Short mmCIF file of C-alpha atoms in Angstrom, two decimals:
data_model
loop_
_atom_site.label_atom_id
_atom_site.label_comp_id
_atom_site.label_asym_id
_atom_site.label_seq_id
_atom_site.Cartn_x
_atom_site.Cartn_y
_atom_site.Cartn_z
CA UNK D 35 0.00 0.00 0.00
CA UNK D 36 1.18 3.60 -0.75
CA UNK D 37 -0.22 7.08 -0.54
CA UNK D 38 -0.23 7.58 -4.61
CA UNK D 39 2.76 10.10 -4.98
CA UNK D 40 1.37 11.45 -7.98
CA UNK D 41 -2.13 12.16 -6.49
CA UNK D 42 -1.26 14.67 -3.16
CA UNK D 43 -3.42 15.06 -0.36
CA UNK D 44 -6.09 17.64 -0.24
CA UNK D 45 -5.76 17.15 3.28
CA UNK D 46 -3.69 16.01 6.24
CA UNK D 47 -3.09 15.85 10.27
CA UNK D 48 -0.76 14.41 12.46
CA UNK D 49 -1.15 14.41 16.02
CA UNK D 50 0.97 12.83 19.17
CA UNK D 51 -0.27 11.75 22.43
CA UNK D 52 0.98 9.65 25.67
CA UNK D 53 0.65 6.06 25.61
CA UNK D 54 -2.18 5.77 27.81
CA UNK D 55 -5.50 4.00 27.77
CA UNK D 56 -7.62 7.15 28.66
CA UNK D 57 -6.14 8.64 25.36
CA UNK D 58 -7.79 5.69 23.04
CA UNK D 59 -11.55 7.52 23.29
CA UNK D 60 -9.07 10.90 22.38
CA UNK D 61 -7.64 9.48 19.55
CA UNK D 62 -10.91 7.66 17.76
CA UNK D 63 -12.46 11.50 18.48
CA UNK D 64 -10.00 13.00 16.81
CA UNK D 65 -9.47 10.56 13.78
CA UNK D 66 -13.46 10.49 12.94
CA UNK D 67 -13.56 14.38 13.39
CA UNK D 68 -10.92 14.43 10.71
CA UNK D 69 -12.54 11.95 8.62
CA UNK D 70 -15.84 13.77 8.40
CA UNK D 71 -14.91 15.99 5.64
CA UNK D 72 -15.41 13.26 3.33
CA UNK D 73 -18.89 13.03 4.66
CA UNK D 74 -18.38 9.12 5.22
CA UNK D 75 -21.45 7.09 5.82
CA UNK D 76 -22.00 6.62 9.65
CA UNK D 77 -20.74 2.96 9.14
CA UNK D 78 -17.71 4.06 7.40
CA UNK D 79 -17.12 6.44 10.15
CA UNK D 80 -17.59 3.60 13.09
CA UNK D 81 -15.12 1.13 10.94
CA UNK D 82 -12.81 3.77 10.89
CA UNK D 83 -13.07 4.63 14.26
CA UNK D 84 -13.02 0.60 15.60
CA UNK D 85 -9.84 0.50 13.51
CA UNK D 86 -8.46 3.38 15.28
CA UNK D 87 -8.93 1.55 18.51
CA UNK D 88 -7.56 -1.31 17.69
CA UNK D 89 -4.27 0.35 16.89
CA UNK D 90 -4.39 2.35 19.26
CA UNK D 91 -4.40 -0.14 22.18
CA UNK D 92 -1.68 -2.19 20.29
CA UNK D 93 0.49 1.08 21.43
CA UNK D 94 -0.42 0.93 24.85
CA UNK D 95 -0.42 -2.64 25.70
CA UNK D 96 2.21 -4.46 23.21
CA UNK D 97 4.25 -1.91 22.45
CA UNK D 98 4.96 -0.02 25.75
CA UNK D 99 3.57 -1.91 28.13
CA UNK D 100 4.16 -0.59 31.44
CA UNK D 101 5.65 2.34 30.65
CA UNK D 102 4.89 5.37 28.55
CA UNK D 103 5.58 6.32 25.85
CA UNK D 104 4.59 8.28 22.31
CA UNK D 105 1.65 7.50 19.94
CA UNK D 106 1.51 9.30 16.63
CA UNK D 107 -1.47 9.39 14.19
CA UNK D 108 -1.09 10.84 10.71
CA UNK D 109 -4.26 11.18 8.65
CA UNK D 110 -4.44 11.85 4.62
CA UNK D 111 -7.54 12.61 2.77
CA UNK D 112 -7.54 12.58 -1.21
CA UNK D 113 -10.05 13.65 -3.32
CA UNK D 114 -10.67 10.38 -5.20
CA UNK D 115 -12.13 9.26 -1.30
CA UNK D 116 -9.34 7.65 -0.22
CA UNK D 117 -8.73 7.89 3.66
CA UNK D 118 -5.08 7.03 5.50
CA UNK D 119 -4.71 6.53 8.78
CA UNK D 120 -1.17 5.67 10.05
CA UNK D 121 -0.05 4.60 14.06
CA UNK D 122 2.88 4.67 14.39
CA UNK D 123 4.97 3.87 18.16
CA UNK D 124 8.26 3.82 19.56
CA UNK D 125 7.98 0.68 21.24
CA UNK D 126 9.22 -2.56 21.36
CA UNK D 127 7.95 -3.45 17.74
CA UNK D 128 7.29 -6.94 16.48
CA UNK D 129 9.72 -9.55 15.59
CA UNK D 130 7.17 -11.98 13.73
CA UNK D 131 4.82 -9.69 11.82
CA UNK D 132 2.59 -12.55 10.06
CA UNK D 133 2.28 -14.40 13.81
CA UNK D 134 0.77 -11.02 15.11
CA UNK D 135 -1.70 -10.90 12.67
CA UNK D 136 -3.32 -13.83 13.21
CA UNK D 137 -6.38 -13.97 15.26
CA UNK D 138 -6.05 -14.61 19.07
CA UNK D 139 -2.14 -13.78 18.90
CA UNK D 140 -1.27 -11.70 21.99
CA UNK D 141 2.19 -10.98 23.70
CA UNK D 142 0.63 -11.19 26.38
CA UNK D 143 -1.00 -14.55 27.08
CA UNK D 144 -1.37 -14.34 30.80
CA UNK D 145 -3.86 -11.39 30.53
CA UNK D 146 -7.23 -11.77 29.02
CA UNK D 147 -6.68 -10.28 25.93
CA UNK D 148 -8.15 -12.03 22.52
CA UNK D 149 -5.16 -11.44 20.31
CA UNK D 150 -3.25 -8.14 18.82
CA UNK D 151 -6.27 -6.43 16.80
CA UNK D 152 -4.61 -6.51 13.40
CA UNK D 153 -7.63 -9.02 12.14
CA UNK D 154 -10.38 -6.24 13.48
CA UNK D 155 -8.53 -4.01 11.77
CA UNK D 156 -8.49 -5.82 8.42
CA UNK D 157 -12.14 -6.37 8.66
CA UNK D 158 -12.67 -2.86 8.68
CA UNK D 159 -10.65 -1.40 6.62
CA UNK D 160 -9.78 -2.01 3.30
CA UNK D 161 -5.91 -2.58 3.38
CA UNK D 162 -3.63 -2.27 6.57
CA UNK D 163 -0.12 -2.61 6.17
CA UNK D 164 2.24 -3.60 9.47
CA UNK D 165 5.62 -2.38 9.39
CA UNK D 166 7.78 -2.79 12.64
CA UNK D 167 11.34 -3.60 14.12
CA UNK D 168 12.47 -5.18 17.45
CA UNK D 169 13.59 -2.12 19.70
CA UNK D 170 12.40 0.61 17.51
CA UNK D 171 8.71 0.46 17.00
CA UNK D 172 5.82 -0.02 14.40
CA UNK D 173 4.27 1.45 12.01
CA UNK D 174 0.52 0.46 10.98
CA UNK D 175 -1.18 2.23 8.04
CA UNK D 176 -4.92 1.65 7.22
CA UNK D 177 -6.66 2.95 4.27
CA UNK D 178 -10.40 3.04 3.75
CA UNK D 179 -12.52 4.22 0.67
CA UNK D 180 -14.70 6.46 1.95
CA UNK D 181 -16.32 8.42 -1.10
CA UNK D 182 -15.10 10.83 -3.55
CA UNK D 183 -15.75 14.70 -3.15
CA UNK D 184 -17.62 16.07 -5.75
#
């Protein structure tokens, strides 16, 4: 997945917040906010939004566990409806990518905790890519169609 380099952005934010679960509600806010000027459907808007969350908690739990750190979120909105959403943490990262992904996978198997997120996130969205390295962090960009501005 890329952000087409020769179709720019009509519109973008980035935004940076602690690491901690209080900031999850913050972050969907702030996403879906962004994501209205696309005037998404309200299911569109709740995918997006679940997707978020999903990510989101990856950062707190996985990647920083009990400490705090940084979570980043960089929107892009393009005219043909396209809508990017990009977490990105500087964490632990992930040293088996295609293990996290699948369903029920957690780091954390002592806790109850029904896997990483990435498959919620692939259900409602309509491609997420997972970038990541051990001792540096992770990367996890989502795009969804949501409809093109007239």
């Amino acid at each position: 997945m890329r952000n087409d380099a020769n179709m720019d952005a009509f519109n973008s934010m980035d935004l940076c917040f602690d690491s901690r679960g209080e900031n999850e509600g913050f972050a969907r806010v702030a996403v879906s906010a962004f994501a209205v000027q696309l005037s998404p459907t309200l299911e569109t808007l709740t995918d997006i939004k679940t997707a978020v969350s999903e990510a989101v908690t990856n950062c707190v739990v996985h990647a920083y566990r009990e400490k705090t750190g940084k979570i980043c979120i960089s929107c892009r909105a393009y005219q043909d409806g396209r809508f990017f959403v990009t977490v990105r943490d500087e964490g632990c990262g992930i040293a088996d990518i295609a293990r996290a992904m699948e369903p029920f996978y957690t780091t954390q198997p002592e806790c109850e905790r029904s896997g990483m997120g990435f498959a919620v996130m692939q259900t409602f969205m309509d491609e997420v890519q997972v970038e990541s390295r051990v001792g540096e962090g992770t990367c996890v960009t989502m795009m969804k169609h949501v409809q093109p501005l007239s």
